[in-house]
Coordinates of C-alpha atoms in Angstrom, one line a residue:
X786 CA 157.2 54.9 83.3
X787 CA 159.9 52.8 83.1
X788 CA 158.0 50.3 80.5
X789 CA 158.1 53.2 78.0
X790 CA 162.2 53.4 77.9
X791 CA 162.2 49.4 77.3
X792 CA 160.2 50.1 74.2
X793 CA 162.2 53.0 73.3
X794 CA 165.4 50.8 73.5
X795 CA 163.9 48.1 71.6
X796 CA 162.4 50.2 68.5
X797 CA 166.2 51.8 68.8
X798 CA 167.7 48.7 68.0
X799 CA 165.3 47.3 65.7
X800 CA 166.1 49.8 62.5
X801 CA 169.9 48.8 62.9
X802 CA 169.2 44.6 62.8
X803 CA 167.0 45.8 59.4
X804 CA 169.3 48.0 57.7
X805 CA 172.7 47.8 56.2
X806 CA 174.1 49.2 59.3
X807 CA 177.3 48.4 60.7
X808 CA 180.5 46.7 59.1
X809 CA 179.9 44.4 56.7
X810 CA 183.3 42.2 55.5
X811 CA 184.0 43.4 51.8
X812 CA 184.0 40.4 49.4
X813 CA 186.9 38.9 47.6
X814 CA 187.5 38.4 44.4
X815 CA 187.9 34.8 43.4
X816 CA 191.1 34.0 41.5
X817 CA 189.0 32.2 38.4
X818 CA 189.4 29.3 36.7
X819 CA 193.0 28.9 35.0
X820 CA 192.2 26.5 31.8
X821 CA 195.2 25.0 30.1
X822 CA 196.0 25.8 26.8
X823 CA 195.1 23.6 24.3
X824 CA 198.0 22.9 21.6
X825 CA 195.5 20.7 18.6
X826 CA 196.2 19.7 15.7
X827 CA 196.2 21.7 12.5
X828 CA 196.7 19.2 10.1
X829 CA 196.4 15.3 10.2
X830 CA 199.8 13.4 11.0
X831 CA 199.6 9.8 9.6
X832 CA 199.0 8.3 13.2
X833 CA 196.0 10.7 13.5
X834 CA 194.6 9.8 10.1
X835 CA 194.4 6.1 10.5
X836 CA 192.6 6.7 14.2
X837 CA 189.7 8.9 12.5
X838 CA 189.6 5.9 10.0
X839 CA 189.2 3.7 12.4
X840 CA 187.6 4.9 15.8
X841 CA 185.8 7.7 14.5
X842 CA 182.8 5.4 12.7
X843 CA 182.4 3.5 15.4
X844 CA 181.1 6.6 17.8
X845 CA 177.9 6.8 18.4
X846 CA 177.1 10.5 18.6
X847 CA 179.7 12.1 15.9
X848 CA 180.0 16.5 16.2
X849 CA 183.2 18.3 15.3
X850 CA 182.8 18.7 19.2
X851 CA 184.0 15.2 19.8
X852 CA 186.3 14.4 17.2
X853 CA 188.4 17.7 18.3
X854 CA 188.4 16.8 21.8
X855 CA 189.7 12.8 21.2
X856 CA 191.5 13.0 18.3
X857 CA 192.7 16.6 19.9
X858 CA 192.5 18.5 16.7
X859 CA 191.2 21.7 15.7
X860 CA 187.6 22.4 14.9
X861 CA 187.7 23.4 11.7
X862 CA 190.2 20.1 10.9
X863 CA 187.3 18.4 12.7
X864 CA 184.2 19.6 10.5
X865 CA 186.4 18.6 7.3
X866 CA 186.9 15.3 8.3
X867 CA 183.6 14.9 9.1
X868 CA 182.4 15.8 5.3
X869 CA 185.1 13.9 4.0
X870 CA 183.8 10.7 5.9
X871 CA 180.4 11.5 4.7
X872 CA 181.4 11.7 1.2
X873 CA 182.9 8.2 1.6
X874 CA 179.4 6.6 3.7
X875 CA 181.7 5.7 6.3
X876 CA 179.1 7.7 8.9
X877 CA 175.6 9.2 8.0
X878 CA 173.9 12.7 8.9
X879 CA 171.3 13.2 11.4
X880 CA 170.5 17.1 11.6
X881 CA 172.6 20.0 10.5
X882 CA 172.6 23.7 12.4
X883 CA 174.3 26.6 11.4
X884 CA 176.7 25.7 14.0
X885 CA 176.9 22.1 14.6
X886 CA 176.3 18.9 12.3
X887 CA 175.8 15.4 14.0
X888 CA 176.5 12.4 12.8
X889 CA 176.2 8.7 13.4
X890 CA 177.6 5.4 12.8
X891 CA 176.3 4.0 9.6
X892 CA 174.3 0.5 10.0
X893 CA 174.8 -1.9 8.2
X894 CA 171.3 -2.6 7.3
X895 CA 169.9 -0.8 4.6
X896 CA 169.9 3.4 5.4
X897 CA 167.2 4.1 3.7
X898 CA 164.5 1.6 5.8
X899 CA 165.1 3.3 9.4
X900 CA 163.4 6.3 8.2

């Protein structure tokens, strides 16, 4: 008789290990992720000007992206810019989507022949 109350104890215990039984600590809520605010550009100040000019051509990979995060101007500043250095050959277009444009540096060597 007294194997038969062992397994009695033991198929007591075993529904409380499987189920939510018992206290469980309540989670906390994390605090987040404070970003700080961004204070760009709205329109070009001479100093900023010249740098597009001159840094911006040399980039490799040109987006709006990029150019608002080093020149720290606004997007929309950024896309303009970008068009208006187009206009002027000083960088070329790779592939357009609805909501990004890349760029590149213009080579050089004929534009044309890389194709």
């Amino acid at each position: 008789m007294p194997p038969k109350k062992d397994a009695g104890k033991a198929q007591a215990k075993k529904p409380k290990e499987g189920g939510s039984g018992g206290k469980a600590k309540k989670k906390k809520w994390s605090k987040g992720k404070v970003r700080d605010k961004l204070n760009n550009l709205v329109l070009f100040d001479k100093a900023t000007y010249d740098k597009l000019y001159k840094e911006v051509p040399s980039y490799k990979l040109i987006t709006p992206s990029v150019v608002s995060e080093r020149l720290k101007i606004r997007g929309s500043l950024a896309r303009a810019a970008l068009k208006e250095l187009e206009s002027k050959g000083l960088i070329k277009k790779v592939d357009a989507h609805h909501a990004q444009i890349i760029y590149t540096r213009n080579t050089k060597g004929g534009d044309d022949a890389e194709e």
